[in-house]
XYZ file of C-alpha atoms in Angstrom:
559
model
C 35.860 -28.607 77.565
C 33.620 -29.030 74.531
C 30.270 -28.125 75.290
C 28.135 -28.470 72.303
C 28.761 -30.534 68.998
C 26.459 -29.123 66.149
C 26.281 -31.082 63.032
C 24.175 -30.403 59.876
C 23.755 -31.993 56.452
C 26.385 -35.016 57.627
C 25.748 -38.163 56.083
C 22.745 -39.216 57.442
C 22.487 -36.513 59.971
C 20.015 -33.824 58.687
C 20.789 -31.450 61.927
C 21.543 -32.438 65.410
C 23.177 -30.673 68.355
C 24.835 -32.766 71.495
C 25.349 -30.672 74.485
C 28.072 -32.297 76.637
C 27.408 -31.217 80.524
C 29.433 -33.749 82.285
C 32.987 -34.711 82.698
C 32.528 -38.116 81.691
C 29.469 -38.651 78.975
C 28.715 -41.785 76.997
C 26.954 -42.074 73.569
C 25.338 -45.411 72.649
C 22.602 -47.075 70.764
C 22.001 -49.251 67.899
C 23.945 -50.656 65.326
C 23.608 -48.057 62.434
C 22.555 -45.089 64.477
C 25.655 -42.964 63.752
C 27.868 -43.621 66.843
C 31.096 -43.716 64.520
C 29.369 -40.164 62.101
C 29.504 -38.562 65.454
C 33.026 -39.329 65.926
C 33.900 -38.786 62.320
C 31.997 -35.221 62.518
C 34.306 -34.831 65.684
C 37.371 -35.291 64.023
C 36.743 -33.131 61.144
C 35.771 -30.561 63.318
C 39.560 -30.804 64.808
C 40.877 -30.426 61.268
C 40.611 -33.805 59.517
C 40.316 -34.102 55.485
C 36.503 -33.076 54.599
C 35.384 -35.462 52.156
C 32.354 -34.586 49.696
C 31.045 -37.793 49.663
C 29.982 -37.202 53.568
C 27.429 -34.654 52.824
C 23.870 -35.568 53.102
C 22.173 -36.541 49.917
C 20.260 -34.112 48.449
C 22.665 -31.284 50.255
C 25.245 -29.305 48.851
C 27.291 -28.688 51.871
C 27.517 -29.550 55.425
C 28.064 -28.043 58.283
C 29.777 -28.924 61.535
C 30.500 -26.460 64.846
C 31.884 -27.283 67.912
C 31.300 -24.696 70.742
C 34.227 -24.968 73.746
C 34.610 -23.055 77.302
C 38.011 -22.284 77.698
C 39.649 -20.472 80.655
C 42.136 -17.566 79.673
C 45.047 -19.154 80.418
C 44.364 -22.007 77.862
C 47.251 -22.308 75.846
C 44.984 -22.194 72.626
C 44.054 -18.811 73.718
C 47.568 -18.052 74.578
C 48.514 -19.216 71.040
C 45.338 -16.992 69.441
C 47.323 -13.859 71.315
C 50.377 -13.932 70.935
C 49.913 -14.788 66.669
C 47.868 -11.828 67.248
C 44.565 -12.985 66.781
C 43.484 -11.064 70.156
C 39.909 -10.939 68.849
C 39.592 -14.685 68.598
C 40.564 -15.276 71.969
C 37.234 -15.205 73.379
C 34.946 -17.580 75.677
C 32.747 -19.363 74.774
C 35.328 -20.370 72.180
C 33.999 -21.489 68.749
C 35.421 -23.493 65.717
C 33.550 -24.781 62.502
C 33.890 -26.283 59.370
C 31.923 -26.131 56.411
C 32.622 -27.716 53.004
C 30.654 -28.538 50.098
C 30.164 -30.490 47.035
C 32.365 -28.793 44.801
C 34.964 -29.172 47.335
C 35.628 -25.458 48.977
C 36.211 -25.736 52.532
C 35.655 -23.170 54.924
C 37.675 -23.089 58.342
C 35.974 -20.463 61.322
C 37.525 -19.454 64.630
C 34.796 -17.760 66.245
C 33.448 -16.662 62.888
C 36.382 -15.526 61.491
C 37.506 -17.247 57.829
C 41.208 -18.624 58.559
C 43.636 -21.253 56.681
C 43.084 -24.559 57.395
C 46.893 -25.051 58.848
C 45.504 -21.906 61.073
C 42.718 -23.768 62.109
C 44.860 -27.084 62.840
C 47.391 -25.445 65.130
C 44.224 -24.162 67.455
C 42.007 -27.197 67.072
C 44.449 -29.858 67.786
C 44.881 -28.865 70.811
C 41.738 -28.851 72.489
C 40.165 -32.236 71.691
C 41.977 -35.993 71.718
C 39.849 -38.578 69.982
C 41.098 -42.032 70.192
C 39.286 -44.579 67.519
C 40.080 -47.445 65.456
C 42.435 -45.855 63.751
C 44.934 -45.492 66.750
C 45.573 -48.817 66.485
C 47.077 -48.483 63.195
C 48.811 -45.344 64.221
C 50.370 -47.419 67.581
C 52.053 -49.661 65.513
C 54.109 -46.879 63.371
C 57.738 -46.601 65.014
C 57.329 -42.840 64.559
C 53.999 -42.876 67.238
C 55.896 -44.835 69.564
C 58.477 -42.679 69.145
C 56.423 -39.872 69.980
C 54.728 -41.487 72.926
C 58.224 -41.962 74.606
C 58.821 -38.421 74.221
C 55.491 -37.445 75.488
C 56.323 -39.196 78.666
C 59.680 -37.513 78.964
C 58.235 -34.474 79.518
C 58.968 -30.411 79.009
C 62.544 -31.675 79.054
C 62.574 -34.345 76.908
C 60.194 -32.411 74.346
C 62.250 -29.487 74.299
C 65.436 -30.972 73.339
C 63.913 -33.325 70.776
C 62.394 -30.144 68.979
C 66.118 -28.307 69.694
C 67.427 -31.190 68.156
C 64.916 -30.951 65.045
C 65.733 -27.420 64.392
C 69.440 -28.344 64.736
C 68.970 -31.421 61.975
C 66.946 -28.581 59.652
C 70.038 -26.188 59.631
C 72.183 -29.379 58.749
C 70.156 -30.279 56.012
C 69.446 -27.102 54.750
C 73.351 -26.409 54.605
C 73.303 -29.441 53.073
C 70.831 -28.457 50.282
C 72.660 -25.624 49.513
C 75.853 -26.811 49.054
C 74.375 -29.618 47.006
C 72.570 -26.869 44.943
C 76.047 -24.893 44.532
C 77.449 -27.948 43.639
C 75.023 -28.209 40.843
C 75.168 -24.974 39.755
C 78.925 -24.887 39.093
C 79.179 -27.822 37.242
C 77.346 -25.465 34.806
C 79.800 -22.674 35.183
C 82.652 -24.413 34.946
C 81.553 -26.144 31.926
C 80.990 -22.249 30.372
C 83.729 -20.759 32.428
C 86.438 -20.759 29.482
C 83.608 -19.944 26.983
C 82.440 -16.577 29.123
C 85.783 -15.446 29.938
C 86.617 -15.821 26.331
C 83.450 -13.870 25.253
C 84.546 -11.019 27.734
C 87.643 -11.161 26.886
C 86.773 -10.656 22.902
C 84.721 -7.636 23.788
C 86.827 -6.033 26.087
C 89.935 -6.444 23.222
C 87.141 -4.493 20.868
C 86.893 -1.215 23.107
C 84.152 -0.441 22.063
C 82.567 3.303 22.712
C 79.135 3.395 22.854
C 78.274 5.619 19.501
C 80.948 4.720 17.833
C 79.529 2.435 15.563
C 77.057 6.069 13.750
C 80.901 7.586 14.038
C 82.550 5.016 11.613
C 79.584 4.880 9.523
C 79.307 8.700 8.593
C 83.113 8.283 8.173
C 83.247 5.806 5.651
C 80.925 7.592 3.765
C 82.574 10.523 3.958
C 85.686 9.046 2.804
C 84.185 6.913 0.109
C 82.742 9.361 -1.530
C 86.122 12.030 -0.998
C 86.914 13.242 -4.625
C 83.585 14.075 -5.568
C 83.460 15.997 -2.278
C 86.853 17.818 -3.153
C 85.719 18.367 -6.916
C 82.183 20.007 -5.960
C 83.838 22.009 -3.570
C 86.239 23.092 -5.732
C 83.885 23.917 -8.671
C 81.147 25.492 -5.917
C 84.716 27.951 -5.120
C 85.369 29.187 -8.268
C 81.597 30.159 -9.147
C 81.695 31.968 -5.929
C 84.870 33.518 -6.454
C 85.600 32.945 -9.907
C 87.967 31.283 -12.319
C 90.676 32.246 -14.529
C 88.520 33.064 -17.405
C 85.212 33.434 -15.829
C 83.925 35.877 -13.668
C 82.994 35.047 -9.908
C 79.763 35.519 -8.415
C 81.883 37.607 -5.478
C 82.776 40.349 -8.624
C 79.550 40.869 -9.638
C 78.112 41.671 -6.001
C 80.419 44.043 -5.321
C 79.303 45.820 -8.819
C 76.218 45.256 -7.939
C 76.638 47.052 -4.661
C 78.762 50.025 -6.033
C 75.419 51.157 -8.189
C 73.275 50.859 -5.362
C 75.673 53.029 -2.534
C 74.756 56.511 -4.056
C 71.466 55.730 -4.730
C 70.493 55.683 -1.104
C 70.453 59.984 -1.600
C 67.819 59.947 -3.876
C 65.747 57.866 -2.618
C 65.770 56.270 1.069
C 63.973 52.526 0.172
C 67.327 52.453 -1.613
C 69.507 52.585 0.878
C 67.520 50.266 2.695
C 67.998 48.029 -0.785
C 71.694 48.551 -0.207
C 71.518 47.509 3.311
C 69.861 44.255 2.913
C 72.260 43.240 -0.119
C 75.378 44.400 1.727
C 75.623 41.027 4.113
C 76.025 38.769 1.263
C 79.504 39.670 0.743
C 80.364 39.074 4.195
C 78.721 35.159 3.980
C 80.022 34.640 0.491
C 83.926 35.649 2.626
C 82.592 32.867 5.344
C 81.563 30.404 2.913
C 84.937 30.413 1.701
C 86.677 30.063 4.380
C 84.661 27.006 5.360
C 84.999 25.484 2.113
C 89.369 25.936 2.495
C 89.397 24.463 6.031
C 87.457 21.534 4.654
C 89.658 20.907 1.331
C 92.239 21.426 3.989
C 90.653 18.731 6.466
C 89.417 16.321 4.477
C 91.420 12.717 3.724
C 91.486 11.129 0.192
C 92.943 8.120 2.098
C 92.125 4.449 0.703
C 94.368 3.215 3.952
C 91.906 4.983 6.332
C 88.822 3.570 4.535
C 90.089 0.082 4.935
C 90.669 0.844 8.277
C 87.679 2.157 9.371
C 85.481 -0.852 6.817
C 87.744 -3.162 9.051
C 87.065 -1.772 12.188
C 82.883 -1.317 11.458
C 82.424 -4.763 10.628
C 84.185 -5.905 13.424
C 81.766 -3.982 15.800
C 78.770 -5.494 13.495
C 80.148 -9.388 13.805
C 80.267 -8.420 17.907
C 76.908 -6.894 17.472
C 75.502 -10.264 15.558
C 76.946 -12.666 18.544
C 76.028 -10.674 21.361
C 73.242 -7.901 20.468
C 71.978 -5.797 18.227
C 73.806 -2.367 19.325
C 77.048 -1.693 20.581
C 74.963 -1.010 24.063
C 73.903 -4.669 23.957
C 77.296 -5.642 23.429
C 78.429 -3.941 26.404
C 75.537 -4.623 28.252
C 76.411 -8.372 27.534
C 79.710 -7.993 28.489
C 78.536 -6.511 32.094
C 76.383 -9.464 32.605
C 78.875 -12.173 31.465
C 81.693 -10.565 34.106
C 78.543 -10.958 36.416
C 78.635 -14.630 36.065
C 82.048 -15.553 36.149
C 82.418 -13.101 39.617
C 79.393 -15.703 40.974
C 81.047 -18.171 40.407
C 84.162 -16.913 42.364
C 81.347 -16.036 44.678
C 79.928 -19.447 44.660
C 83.232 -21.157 45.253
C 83.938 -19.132 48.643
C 80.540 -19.391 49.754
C 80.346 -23.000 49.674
C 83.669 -22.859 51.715
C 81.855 -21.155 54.328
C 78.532 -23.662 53.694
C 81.093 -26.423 54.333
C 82.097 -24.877 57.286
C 78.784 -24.082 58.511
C 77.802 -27.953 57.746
C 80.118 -29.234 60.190
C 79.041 -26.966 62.674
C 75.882 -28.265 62.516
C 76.442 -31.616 62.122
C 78.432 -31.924 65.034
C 76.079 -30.169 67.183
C 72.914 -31.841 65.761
C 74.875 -35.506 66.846
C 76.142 -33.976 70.083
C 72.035 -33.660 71.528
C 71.080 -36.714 69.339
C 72.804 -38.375 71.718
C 71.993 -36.665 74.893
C 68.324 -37.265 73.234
C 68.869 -41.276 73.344
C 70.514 -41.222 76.469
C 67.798 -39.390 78.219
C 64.818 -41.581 76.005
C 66.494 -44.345 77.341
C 66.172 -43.487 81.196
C 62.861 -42.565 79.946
C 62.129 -45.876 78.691
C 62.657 -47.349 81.899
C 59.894 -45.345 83.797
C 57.762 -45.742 81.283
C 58.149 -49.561 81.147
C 57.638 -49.572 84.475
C 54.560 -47.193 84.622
C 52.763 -48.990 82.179
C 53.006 -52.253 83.651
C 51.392 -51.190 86.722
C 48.720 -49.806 84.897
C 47.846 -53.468 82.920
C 47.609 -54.978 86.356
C 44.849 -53.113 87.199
C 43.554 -53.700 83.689
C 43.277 -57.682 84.198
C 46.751 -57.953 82.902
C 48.723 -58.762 85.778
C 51.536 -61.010 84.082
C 51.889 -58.578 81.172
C 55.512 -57.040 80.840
C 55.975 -53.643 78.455
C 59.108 -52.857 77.058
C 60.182 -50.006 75.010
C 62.894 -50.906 72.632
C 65.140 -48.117 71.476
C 67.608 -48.675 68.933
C 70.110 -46.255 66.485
C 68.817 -45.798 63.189
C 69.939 -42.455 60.582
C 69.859 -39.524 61.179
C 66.325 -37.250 61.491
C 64.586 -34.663 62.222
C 63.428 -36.674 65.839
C 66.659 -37.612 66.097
C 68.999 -41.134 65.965
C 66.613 -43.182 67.273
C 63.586 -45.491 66.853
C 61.737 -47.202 68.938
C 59.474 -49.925 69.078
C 56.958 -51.187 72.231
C 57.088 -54.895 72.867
C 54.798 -56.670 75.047
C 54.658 -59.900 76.566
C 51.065 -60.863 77.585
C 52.063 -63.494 79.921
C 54.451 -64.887 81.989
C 57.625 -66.661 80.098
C 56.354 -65.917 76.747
C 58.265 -63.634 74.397
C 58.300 -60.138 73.679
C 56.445 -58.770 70.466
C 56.007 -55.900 68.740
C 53.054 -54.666 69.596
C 51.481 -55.359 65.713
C 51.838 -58.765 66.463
C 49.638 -58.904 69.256
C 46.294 -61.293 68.436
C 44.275 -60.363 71.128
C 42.084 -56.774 70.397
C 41.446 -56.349 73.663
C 44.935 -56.393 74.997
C 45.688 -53.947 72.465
C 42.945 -51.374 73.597
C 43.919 -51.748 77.216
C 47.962 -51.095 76.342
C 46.474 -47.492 74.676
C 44.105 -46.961 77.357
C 47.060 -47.819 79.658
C 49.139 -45.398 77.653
C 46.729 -42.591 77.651
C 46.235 -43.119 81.857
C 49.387 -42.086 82.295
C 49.884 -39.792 79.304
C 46.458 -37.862 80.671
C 48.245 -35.594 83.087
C 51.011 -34.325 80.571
C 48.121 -33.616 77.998
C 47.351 -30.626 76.864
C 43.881 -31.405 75.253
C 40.759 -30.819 77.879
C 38.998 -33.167 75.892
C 39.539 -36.960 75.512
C 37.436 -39.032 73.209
C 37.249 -42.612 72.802
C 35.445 -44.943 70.378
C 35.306 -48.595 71.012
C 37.612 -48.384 73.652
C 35.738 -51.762 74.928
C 36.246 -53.757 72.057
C 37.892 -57.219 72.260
C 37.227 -57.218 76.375
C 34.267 -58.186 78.874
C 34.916 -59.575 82.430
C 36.487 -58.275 84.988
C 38.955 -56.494 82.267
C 35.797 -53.992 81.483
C 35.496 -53.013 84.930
C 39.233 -52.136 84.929
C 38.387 -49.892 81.703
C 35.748 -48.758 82.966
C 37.880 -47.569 86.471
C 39.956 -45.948 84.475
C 37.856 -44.208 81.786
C 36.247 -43.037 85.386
C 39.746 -41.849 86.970
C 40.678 -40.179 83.399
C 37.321 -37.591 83.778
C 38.473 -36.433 87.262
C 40.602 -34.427 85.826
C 39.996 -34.193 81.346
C 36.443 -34.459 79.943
C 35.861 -37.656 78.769
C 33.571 -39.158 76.020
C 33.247 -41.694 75.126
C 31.299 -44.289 72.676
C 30.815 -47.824 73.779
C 28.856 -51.247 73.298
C 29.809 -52.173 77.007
C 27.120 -51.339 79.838
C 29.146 -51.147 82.225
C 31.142 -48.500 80.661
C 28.318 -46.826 80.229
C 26.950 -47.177 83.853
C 30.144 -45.276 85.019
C 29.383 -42.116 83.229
C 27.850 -39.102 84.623
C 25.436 -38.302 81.615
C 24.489 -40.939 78.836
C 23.099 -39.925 75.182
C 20.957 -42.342 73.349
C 21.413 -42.287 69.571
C 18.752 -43.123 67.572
C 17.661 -44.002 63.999
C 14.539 -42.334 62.455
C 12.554 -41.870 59.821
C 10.883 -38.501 58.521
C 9.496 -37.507 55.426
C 10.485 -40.614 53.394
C 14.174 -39.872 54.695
C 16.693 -41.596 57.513
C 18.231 -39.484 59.998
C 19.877 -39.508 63.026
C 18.703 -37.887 66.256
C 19.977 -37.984 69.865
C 18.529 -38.384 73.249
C 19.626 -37.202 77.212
C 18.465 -40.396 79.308
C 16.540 -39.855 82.518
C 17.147 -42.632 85.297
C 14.632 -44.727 83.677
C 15.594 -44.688 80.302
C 18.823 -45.227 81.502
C 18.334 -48.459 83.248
C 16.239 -49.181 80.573
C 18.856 -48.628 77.452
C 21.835 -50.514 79.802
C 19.292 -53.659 79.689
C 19.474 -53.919 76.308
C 23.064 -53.310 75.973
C 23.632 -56.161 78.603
C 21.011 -59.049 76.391
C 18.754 -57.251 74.291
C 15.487 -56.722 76.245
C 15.220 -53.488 77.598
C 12.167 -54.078 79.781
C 13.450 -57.881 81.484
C 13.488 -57.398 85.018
C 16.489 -59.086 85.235
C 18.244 -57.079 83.404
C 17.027 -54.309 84.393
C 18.072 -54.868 87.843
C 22.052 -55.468 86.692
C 21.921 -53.055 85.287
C 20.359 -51.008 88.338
C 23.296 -52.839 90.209
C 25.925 -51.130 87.179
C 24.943 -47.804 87.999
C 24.946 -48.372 91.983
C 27.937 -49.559 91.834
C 29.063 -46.364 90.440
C 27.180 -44.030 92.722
C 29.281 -45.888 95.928
């Protein structure tokens, strides 16, 4: 149950703390005192939007901090273990929210900093407030649709979320296929134009240095009789010419008067030594320069053919990359594409496959979900009725209408409540229903019979007296009562004798301090209590009379 609301900095709330110690409280006061900021502090606390303009003027951020006892078992501290937040799952059991005028937001689980989607799956489920805005939210299809299924049960829930996760694999197959779908009508437009790119290359065989290869060729063979003629010329200096003697001739004088030398002096024959080699490179040199006049090609048919071949690499190399590597490495990637597209086409056989699968099952429990909402239906027509007799609406007839509608995530249904507030009149949706207080006593009838199955410890209701007075109050007010037997209950009200049912009853008030307005709160004694119930019945909080109803209220709850 929620045991403390703190609030801080919150419109005109400069700090205030409510300590709840009853199972059924009211709040009430004046017009302007911040009955609806307390419940608007409440639901942000459970993860509503945080909106700037609620801090207090003159603040930069407020603060709000709800403080719950929880027993282990909880299912929000079941949740907290097993998405192994072990050190969260503690008692008392704290949540807050703090945001600020520049708009950061700041979500705490017993002072730990989590996302806000974090924060929503724990704080949803300990606190149910029902407002204003409920009645807006009853007359969505969706809602109803929910409520139906809320009164179905662990069985009912279970297969509408089986059926969910069933209609998510559809569509996701679905999106897929779509997305295939897509993507090939891009490769199929370039499907010729790739293949005919690889195809180009691959006719090329290309080698990866062959491109440096041709080059030093060409120049090689370009420049071919100047090679020969040097050659030839370098030869005959080395080894002379008809009439001209060779440089080999004169080193082998040269070496015959320097042998015999070596035996008069010894750095001779070390001369001699040193000299000697030359003949043998001069013999090497020679031979070189043969196998190369040998080798080499004074072809104009090979130059042609290796111009032609070079410029086809460099016309591959200006469409597809800047080396031969690129080429090939374009190549690699082009065969890439046109083998995912082969790909593609026998995945989105098996996606088509997979669809039907899916499909089929998700309409197989779509319908075992309307059969079984249907049966549903029934009960809760019936349920519901009974529970607007005792709420002064004894002629009033509830029906839930379900029809077939596409395909969704909740299934093939919608449905939509009808009522007919009196005998022989017709059903309407419930939108169309004039009467405010009818509408609060369908959701309070609703939420009677919805209490058991929910999982929140904490109900709240604002208002939940508006539009009625009579005898129809002191059916709320029954039921409010019968509610907090079993879930906290609090609740904000205009109507005494709402308030005369609950075990403790806060007093808001508006004051002034310092020049500024703010908003405190108040535990009533007995007194004060009688006291704050007379004006709530005419005004006057001190007329006998009323004081004395309103001592009668509050018997009439202690019998």
């Amino acid at each position: 149950m929620l045991e403390r609301l703190y609030i801080k900095q919150f419109a005109i709330i400069d700090e205030l703390a409510i300590d709840f110690e009853a199972p059924f409280t009211v709040l009430t006061g004046e017009t302007g005192a911040g009955k609806s900021i307390i419940i608007e502090a409440a639901a942000i606390l459970l993860g509503g939007r945080a909106q700037s303009e609620m801090i207090r003027f003159g603040s930069d951020r407020a603060y709000i901090e709800g403080v719950f006892s929880l027993p282990m078992k909880h299912e929000v501290l079941q949740y907290l273990l097993r998405e192994n937040y072990a050190d969260q799952a503690e008692d008392p059991f704290i949540l807050s929210r703090e945001f600020s005028a520049d708009k950061k937001n700041a979500c705490r689980i017993n002072g730990r900093t989590v996302t806000l989607n974090q924060y929503k799956q724990v704080a949803l489920g300990l606190v149910d407030i029902h407002g204003q805005h409920d009645y807006q939210q009853l007359m969505q299809s969706q809602r109803q649709l929910s409520i139906l299924d809320a009164y179905g049960g662990r069985e009912l829930l279970d297969l509408r979320a089986e059926t969910g996760r069933m209609y998510m694999q559809w569509q996701d197959t679905e999106g897929k296929i779509k997305d295939a779908q897509e993507k090939q009508k891009g490769l199929l437009a370039q499907r010729d134009f790739l293949k005919f790119q690889m195809d180009e290359i691959d006719q090329a065989k290309l080698q990866p240095e062959e491109e440096d290869l041709l080059s030093a060729e060409i120049r090689r063979l370009s420049h071919s009789e100047r090679i020969m003629k040097n050659l030839q010329k370098a030869y005959e200096q080395m080894f002379g010419a008809a009439d001209a003697p060779s440089a080999y001739d004169m080193l082998g004088k040269a070496l015959n008067y320097l042998r015999d030398l070596g035996k008069y002096d010894p750095e001779l024959t070390d001369l001699y030594d040193s000299l000697e080699p030359a003949s043998y490179i001069l013999d090497e040199a020679a031979r070189r320069i043969r196998n190369y006049q040998d080798a080499i090609e004074v072809s104009p048919k090979r130059l042609e053919e290796a111009e032609n071949r070079l410029y086809r690499i460099k016309t591959l190399c200006k469409k597809y990359g800047e080396t031969v590597q690129d080429v090939l490495a374009h190549r690699d990637r082009v065969a890439e594409e046109l083998q995912a597209l082969e790909n593609w086409e026998e995945q989105e056989k098996n996606w088509e496959s997979d669809r039907t699968i899916f499909s089929e099952g998700y309409f197989k429990l779509a319908e075992k979900l309307h059969e079984i909402r249907s049966k549903t239906g029934k009960k809760l027509e019936a349920s519901i009725d009974e529970e607007l007799k005792d709420l002064a609406m004894e002629s009033a007839c509830f029906r839930s209408n379900i029809q077939t509608a596409s395909p969704g995530s909740t299934g093939i249904d919608t449905a939509e409540f009808l009522i007919s507030s009196n005998a022989g009149e017709a059903y309407l949706p419930l939108a169309k229903i004039a009467s405010g207080g009818e509408l609060s006593r369908i959701i309070l009838a609703m939420k009677r019979i919805l209490a058991a199955m929910d999982c929140s410890d904490t109900m709240v209701f604002d208002e939940i007296d508006s539009g009625i007075g009579g005898k129809t109050v002191h059916a709320v007010a029954d039921k409010l009562t019968a509610i907090s037997r079993n879930q906290q209950v609090i609740c904000v009200t205009h109507s005494a004798t709402i308030a005369a049912r609950a075990n403790q009853h806060l007093l808001l008030v508006k004051e002034e301090s310092g020049g500024r307005t703010q908003t405190g709160v108040k535990v009533l004694s007995e007194t004060e209590r009688i006291e704050e119930l007379a004006r709530m019945l005419g005004g006057d909080s001190q007329s006998p009379e009323l004081q004395t109803h309103a001592r009668g209220l509050l018997n009439r709850k202690n019998a």
